[in-house]
mmCIF file of C-alpha atoms in Angstrom:
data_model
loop_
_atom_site.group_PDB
_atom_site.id
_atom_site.type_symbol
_atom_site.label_atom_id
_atom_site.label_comp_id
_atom_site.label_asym_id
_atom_site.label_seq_id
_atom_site.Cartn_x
_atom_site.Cartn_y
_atom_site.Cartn_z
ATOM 1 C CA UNK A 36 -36.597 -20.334 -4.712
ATOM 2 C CA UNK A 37 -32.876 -20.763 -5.600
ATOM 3 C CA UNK A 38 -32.042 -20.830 -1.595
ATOM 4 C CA UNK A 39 -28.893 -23.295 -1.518
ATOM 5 C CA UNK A 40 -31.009 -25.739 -0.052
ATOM 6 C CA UNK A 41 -33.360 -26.016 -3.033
ATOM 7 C CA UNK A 42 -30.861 -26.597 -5.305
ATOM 8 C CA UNK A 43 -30.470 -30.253 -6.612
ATOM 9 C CA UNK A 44 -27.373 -32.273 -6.465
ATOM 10 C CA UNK A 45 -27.750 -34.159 -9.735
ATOM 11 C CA UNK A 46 -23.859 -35.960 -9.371
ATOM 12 C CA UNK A 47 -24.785 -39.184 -7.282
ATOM 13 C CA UNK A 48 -26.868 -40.350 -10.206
ATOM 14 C CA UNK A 49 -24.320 -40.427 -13.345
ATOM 15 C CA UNK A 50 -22.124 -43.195 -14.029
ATOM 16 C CA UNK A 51 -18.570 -42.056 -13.088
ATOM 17 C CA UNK A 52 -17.615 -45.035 -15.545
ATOM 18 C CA UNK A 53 -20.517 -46.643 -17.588
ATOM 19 C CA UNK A 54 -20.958 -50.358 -18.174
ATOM 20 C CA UNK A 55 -19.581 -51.584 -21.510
ATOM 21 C CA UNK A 56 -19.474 -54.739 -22.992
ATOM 22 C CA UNK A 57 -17.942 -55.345 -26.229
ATOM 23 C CA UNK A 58 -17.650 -58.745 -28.412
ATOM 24 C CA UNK A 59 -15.590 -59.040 -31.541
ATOM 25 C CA UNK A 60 -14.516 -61.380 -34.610
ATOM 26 C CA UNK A 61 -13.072 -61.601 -37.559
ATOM 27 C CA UNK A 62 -12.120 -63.831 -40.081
ATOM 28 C CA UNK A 63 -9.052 -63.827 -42.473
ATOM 29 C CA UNK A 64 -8.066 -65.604 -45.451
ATOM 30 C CA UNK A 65 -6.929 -66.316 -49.122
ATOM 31 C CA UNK A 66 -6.280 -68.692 -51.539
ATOM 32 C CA UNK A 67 -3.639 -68.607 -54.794
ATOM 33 C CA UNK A 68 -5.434 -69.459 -57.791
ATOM 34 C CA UNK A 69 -2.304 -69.335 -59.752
ATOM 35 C CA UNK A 70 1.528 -67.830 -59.967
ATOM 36 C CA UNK A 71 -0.367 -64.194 -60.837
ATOM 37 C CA UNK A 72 -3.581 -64.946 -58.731
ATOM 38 C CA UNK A 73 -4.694 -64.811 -55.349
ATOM 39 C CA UNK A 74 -8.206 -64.215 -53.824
ATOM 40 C CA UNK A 75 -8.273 -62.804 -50.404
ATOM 41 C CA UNK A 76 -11.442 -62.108 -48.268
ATOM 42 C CA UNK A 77 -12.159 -60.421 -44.661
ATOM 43 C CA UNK A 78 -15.249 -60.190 -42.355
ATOM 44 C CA UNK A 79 -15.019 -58.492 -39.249
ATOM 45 C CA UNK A 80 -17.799 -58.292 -36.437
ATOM 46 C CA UNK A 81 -18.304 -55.881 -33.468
ATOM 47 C CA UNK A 82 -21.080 -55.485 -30.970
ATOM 48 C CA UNK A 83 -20.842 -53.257 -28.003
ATOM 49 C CA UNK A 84 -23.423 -52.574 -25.663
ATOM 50 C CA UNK A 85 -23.134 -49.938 -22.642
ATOM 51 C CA UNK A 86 -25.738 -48.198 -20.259
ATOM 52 C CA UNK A 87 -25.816 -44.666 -19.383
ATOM 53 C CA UNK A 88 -27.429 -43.162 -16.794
ATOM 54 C CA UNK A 89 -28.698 -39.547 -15.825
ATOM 55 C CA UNK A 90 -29.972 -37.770 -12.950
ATOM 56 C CA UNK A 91 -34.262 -37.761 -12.371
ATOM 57 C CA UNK A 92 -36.357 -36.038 -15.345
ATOM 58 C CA UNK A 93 -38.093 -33.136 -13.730
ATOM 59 C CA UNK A 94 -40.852 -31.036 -14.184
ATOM 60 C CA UNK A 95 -37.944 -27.948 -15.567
ATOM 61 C CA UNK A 96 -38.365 -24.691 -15.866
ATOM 62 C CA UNK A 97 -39.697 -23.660 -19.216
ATOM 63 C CA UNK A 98 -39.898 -27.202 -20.147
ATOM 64 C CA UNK A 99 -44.041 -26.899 -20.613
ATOM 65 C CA UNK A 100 -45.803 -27.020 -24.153
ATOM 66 C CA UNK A 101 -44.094 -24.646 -26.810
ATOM 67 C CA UNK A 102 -47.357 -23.049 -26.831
ATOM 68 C CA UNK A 103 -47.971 -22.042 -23.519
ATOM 69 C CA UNK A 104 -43.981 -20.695 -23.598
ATOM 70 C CA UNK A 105 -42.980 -23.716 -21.368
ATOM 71 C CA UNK A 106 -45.329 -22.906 -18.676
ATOM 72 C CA UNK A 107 -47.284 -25.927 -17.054
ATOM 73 C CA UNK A 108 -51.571 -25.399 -16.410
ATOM 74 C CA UNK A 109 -52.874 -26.584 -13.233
ATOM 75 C CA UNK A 110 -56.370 -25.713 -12.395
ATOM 76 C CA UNK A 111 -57.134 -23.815 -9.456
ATOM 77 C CA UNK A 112 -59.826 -26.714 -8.123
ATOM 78 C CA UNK A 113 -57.092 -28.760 -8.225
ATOM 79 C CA UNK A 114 -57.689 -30.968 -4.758
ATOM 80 C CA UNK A 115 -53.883 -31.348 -4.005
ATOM 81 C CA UNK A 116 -53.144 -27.632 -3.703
ATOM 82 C CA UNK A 117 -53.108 -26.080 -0.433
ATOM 83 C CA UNK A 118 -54.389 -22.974 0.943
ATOM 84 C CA UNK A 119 -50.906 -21.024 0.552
ATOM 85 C CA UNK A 120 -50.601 -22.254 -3.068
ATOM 86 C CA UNK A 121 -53.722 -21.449 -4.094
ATOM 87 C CA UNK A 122 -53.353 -18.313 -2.897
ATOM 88 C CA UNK A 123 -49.683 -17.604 -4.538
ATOM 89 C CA UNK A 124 -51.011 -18.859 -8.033
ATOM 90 C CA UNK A 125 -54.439 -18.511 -8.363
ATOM 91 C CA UNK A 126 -55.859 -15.822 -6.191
ATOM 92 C CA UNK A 127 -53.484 -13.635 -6.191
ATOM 93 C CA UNK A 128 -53.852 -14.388 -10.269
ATOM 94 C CA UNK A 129 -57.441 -12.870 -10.003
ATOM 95 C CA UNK A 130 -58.475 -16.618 -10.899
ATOM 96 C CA UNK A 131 -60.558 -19.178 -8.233
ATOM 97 C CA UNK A 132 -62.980 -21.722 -8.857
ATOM 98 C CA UNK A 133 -62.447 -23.640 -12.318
ATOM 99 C CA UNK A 134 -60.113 -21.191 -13.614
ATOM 100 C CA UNK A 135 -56.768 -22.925 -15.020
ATOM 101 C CA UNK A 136 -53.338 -20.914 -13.984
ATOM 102 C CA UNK A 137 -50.037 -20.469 -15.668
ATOM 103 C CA UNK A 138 -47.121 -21.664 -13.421
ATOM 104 C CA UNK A 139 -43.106 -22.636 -14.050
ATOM 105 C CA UNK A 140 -42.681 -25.777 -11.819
ATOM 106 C CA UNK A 141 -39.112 -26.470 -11.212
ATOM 107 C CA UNK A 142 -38.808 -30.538 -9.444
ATOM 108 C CA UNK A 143 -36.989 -32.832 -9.662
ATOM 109 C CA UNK A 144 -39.105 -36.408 -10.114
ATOM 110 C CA UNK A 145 -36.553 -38.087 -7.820
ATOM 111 C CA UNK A 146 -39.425 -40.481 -6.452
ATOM 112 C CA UNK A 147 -38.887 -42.450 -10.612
ATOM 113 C CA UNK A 148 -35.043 -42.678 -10.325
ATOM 114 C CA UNK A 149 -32.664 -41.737 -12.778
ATOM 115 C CA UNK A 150 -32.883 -41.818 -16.319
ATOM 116 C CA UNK A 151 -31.008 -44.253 -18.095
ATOM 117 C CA UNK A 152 -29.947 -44.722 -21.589
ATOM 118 C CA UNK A 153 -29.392 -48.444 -22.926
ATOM 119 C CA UNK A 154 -26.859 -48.354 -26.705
ATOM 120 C CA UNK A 155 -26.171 -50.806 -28.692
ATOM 121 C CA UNK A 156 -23.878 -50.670 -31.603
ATOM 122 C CA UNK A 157 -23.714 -53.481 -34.272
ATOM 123 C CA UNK A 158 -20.725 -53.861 -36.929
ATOM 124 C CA UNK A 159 -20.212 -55.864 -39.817
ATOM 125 C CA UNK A 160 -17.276 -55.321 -42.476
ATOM 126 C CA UNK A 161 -17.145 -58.191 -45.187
ATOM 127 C CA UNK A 162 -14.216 -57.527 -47.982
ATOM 128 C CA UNK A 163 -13.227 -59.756 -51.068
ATOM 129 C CA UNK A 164 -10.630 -58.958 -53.504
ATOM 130 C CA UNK A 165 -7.864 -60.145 -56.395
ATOM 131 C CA UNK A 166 -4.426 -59.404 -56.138
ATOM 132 C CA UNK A 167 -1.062 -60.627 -57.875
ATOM 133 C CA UNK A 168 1.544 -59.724 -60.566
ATOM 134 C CA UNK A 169 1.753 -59.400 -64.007
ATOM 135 C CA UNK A 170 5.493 -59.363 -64.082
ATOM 136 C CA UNK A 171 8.094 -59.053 -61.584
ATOM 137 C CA UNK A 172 7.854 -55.206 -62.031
ATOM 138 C CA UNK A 173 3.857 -54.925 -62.314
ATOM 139 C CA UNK A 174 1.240 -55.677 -59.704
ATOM 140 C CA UNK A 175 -2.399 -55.270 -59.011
ATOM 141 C CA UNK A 176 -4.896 -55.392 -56.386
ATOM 142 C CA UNK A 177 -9.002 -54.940 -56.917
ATOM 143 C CA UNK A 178 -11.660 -55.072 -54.214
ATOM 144 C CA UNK A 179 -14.786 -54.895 -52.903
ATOM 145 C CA UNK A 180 -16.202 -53.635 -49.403
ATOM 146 C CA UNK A 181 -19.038 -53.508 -47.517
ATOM 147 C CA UNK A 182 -19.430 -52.375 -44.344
ATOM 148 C CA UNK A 183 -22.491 -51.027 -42.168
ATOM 149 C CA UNK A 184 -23.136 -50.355 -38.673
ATOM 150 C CA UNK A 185 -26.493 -50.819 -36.772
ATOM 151 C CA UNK A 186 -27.448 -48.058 -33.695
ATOM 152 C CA UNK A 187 -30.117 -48.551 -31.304
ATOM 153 C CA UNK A 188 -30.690 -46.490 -28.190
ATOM 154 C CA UNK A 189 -33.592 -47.219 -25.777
ATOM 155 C CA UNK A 190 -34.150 -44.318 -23.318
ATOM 156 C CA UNK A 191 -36.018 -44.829 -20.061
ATOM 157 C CA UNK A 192 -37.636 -43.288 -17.154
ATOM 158 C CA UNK A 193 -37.712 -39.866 -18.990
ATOM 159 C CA UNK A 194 -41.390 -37.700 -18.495
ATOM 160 C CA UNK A 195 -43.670 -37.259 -21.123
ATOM 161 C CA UNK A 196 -45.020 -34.107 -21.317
ATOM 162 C CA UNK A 197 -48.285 -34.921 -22.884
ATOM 163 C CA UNK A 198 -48.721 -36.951 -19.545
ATOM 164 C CA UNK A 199 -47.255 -34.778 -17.107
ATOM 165 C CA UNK A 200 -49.564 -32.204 -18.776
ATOM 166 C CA UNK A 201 -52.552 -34.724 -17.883
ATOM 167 C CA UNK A 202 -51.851 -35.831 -14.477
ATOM 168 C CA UNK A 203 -51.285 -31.992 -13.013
ATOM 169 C CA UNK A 204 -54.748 -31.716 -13.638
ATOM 170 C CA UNK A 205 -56.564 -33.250 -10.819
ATOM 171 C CA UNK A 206 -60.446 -32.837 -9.301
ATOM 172 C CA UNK A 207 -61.978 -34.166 -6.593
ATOM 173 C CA UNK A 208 -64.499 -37.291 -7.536
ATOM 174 C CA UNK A 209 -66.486 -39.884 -4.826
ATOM 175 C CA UNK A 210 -63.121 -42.105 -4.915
ATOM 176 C CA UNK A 211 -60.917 -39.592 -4.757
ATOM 177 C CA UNK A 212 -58.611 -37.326 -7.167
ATOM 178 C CA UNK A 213 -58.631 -38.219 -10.511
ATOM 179 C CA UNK A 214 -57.619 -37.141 -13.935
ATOM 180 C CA UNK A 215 -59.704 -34.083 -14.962
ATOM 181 C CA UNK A 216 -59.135 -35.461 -18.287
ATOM 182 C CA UNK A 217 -61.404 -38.876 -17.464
ATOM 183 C CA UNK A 218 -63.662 -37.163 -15.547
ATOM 184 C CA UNK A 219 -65.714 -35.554 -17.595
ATOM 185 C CA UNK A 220 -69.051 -36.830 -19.534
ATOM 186 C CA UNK A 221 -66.804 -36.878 -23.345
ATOM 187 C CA UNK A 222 -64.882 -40.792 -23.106
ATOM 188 C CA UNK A 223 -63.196 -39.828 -26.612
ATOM 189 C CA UNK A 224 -61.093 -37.450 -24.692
ATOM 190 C CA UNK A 225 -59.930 -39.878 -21.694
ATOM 191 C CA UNK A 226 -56.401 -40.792 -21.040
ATOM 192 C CA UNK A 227 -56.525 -44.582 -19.910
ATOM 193 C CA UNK A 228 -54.337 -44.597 -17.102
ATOM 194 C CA UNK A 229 -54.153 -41.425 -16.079
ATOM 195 C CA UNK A 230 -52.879 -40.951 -12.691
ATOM 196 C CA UNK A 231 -53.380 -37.273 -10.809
ATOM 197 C CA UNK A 232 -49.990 -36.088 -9.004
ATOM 198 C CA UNK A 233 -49.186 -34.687 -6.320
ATOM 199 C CA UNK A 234 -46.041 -32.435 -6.248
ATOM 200 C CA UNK A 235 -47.547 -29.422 -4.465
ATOM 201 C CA UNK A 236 -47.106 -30.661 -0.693
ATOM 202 C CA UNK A 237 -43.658 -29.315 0.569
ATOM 203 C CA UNK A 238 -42.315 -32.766 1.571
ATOM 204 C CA UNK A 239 -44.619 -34.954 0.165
ATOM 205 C CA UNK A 240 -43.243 -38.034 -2.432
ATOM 206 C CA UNK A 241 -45.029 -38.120 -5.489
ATOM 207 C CA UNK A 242 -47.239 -41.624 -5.711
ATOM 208 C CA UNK A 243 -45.492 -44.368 -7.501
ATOM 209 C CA UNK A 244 -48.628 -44.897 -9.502
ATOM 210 C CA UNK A 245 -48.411 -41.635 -10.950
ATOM 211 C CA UNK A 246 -45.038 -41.603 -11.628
ATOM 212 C CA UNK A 247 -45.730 -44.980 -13.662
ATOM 213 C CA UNK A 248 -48.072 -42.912 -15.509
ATOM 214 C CA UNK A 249 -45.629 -40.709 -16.863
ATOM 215 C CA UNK A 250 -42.928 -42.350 -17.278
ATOM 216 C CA UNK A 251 -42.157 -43.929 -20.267
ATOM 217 C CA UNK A 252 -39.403 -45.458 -22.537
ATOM 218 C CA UNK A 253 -38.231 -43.938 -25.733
ATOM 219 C CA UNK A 254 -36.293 -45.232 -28.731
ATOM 220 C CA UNK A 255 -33.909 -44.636 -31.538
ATOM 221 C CA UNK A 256 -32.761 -46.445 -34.233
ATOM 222 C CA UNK A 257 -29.734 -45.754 -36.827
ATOM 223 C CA UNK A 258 -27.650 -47.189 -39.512
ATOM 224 C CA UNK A 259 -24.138 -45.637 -41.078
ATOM 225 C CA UNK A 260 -23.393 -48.018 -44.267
ATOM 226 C CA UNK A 261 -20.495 -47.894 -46.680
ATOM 227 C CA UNK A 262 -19.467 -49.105 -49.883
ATOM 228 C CA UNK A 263 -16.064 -48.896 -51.368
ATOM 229 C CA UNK A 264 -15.346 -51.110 -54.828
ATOM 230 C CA UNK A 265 -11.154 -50.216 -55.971
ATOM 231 C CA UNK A 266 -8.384 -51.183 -57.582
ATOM 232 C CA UNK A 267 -4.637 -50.076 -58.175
ATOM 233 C CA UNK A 268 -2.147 -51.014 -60.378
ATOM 234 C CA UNK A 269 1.835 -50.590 -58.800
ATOM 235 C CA UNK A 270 5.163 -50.546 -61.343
ATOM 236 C CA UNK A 271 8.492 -50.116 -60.653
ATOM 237 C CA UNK A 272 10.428 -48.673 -63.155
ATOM 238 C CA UNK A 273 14.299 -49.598 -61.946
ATOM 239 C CA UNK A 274 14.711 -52.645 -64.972
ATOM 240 C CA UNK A 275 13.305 -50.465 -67.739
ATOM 241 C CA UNK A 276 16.621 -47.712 -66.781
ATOM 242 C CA UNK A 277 14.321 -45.306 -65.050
ATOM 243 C CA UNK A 278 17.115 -44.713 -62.510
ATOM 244 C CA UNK A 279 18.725 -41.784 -61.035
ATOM 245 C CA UNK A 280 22.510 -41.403 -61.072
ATOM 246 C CA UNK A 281 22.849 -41.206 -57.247
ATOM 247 C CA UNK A 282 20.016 -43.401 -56.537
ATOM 248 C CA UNK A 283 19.622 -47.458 -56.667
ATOM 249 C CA UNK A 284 16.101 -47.750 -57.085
ATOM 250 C CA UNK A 285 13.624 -46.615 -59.540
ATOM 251 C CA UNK A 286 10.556 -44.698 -60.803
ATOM 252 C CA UNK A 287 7.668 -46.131 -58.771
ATOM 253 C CA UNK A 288 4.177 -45.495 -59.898
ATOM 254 C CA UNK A 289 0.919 -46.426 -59.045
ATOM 255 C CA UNK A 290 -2.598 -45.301 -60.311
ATOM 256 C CA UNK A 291 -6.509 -47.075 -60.472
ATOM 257 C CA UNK A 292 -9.851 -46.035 -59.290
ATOM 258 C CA UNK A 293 -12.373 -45.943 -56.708
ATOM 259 C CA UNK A 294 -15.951 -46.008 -56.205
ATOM 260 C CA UNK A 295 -16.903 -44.915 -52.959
ATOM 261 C CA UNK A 296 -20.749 -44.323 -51.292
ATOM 262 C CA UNK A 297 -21.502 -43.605 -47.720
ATOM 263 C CA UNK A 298 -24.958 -43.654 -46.350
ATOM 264 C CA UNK A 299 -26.447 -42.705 -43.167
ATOM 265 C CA UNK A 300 -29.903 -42.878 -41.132
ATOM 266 C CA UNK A 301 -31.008 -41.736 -37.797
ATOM 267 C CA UNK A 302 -34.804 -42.709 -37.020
ATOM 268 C CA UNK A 303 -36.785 -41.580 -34.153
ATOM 269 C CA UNK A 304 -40.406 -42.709 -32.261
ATOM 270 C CA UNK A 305 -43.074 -39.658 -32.258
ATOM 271 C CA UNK A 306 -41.725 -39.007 -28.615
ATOM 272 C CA UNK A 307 -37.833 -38.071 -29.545
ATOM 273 C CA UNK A 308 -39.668 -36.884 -33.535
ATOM 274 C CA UNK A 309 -42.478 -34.231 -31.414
ATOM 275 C CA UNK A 310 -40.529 -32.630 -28.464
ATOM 276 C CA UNK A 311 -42.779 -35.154 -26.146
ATOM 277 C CA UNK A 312 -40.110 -35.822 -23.477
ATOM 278 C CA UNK A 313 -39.752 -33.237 -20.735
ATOM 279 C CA UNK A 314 -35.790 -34.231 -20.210
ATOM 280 C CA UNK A 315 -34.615 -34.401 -23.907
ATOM 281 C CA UNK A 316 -34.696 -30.339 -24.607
ATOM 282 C CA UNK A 317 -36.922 -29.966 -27.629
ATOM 283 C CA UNK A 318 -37.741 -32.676 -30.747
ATOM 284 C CA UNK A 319 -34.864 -34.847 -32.285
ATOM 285 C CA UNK A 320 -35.506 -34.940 -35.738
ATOM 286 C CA UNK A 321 -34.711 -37.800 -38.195
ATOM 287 C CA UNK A 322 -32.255 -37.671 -40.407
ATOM 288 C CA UNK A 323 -31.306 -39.389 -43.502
ATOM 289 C CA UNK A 324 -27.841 -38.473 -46.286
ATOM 290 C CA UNK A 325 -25.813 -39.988 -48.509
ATOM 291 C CA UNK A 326 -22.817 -39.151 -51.093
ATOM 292 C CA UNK A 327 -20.428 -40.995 -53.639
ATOM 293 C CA UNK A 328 -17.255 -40.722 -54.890
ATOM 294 C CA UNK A 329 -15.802 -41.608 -58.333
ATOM 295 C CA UNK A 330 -12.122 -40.776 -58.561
ATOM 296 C CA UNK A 331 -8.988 -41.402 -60.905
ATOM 297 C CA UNK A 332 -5.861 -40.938 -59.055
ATOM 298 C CA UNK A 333 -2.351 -41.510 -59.860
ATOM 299 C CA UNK A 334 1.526 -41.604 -57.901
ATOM 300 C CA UNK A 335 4.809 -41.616 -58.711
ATOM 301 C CA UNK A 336 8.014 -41.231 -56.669
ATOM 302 C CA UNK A 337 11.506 -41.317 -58.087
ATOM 303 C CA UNK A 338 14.765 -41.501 -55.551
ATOM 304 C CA UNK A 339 17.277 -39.239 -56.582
ATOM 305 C CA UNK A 340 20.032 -39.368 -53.948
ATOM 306 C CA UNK A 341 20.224 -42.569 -51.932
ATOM 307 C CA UNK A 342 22.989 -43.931 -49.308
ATOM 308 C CA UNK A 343 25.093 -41.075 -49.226
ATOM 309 C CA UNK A 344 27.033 -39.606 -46.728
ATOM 310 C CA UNK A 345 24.770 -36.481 -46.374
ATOM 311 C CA UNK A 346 21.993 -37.907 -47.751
ATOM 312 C CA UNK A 347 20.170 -40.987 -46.406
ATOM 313 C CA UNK A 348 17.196 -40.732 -49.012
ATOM 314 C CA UNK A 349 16.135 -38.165 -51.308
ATOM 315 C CA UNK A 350 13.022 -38.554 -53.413
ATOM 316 C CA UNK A 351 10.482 -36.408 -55.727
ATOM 317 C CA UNK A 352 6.889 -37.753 -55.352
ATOM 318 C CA UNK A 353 4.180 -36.279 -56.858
ATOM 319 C CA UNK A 354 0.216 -37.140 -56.935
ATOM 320 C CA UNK A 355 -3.023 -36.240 -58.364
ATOM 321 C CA UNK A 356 -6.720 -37.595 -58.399
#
């Protein structure tokens, strides 16, 4: 029911604040070659590394396979389900005996803990370049960049639902329940480890070995890379007479080119790929893109007014690429 005291407070479980830790570097330098040379380099590091956490995965409402429209199958010889149950979803079905029944289960697994998220991002940035002046009025700067970032996410305590789907069917055996999955006379179809549960008992905890059964970890990798190769040549103008009457300095301009590519990646395990995790709302898919960039641009700005009384600076600039 959705009586208030059904409801689930999910609040005490997240983070307020998560845990972060984050470690940086870098390294700076150059060296002048000659009067019109100098050769400059940079390489930067990052790595941060923080922990999320969640409330419990549950067994939600309408999270069951696709194909069954989200609803969960428990089978009405199931030895955990008492006499009121079995009467609410299988006789009252028209089912009984080895019949298997459609049901929406809505509970929390609060017996696992919450689910918790470990990131990681990695960052590296190296950069090497050649800069100095042809004249006193010309100037140039060229480069290279490089620059990629690493993403890994390991997800835990989350449900599978392959295994949820295995462990809510239960039958009696000499030992006790098991897995109606390993107990039949087929072994190609068993599920090592299969643990029956138990979350039909108003009250009752779920065991902690079936809870180890279905929980399990999940991960993601990614990777956002970039690669940026440029270079500029400045001029000022104010020697060769390009000068405004009002103004003291000159016709700036400045023009080059740039090469830029950005790449990105997102990988996921068949849990996050399929849909397989109860708490993640459907399949994350992978995703891979990339693009480049070849452009031409060129500036120029020329002061017209400069110093006056009504006029601290006034300047046309203009720009195109």
């Amino acid at each position: 029911t959705d009586a208030p005291d059904c409801l689930f407070n999910y609040a005490p479980f997240n983070h307020y604040q998560r845990p972060d830790e984050r470690w940086t570097a870098g390294v700076f330098g150059h060296y002048d070659l000659n009067d019109h040379a100098t050769a400059y380099g940079e390489f930067q590091f990052m790595d941060d590394r923080t922990d999320a956490q969640i409330a419990p995965s549950a067994a939600f409402r309408g999270s069951g396979p696709p194909s069954l429209n989200g609803a969960y199958t428990v089978n009405c010889d199931n030895p955990f389900l008492e006499a009121d149950t079995f009467d609410y979803i299988c006789t009252q079905q028209g089912l009984g005996g080895t019949d298997d029944a459609l049901i929406s289960i809505g509970r929390r697994l609060t017996e696992g803990g919450g689910r918790s998220n470990s990131l990681v991002h990695t960052s590296y940035r190296a950069l090497t370049g050649l800069r100095g002046d042809f004249t006193d009025a010309w100037s140039y700067d060229i480069y290279g960049q490089f620059g990629t970032t690493n993403y890994e996410s390991t997800y835990f305590n989350d449900v599978s639902l392959a295994r949820l789907g295995n462990a809510l069917l239960a039958v009696d055996s000499p030992t006790g329940p098991v897995c109606r999955v390993n107990a039949d006379a087929d072994p190609s179809n068993d599920a090592p480890g299969c643990v029956p549960i138990d979350i039909f008992h108003s009250g009752s905890d779920a065991s902690q070995a079936a809870i180890n059964y279905i929980s399990v970890p999940a991960f993601q990798n990614g990777r956002t890379k970039q690669t940026v190769f440029s270079g500029a040549i400045t001029g000022d103008l104010t020697d060769a007479g390009w000068v405004m009457p009002g103004a003291v300095d000159g016709l700036g301009v400045a023009f080059g080119a740039e090469y830029r590519k950005e790449e990105s990646e997102l990988r996921n395990d068949i849990l996050f790929a399929t849909g397989g995790l109860v708490g993640q709302g459907g399949a994350t898919l992978d995703t891979f893109g990339e693009f480049s960039v070849k452009e031409l641009f060129m500036e120029a700005r020329l002061p017209v007014l400069q110093d006056k009384a009504f006029a601290d600076t006034l300047s046309l600039s203009t720009g195109s690429s």
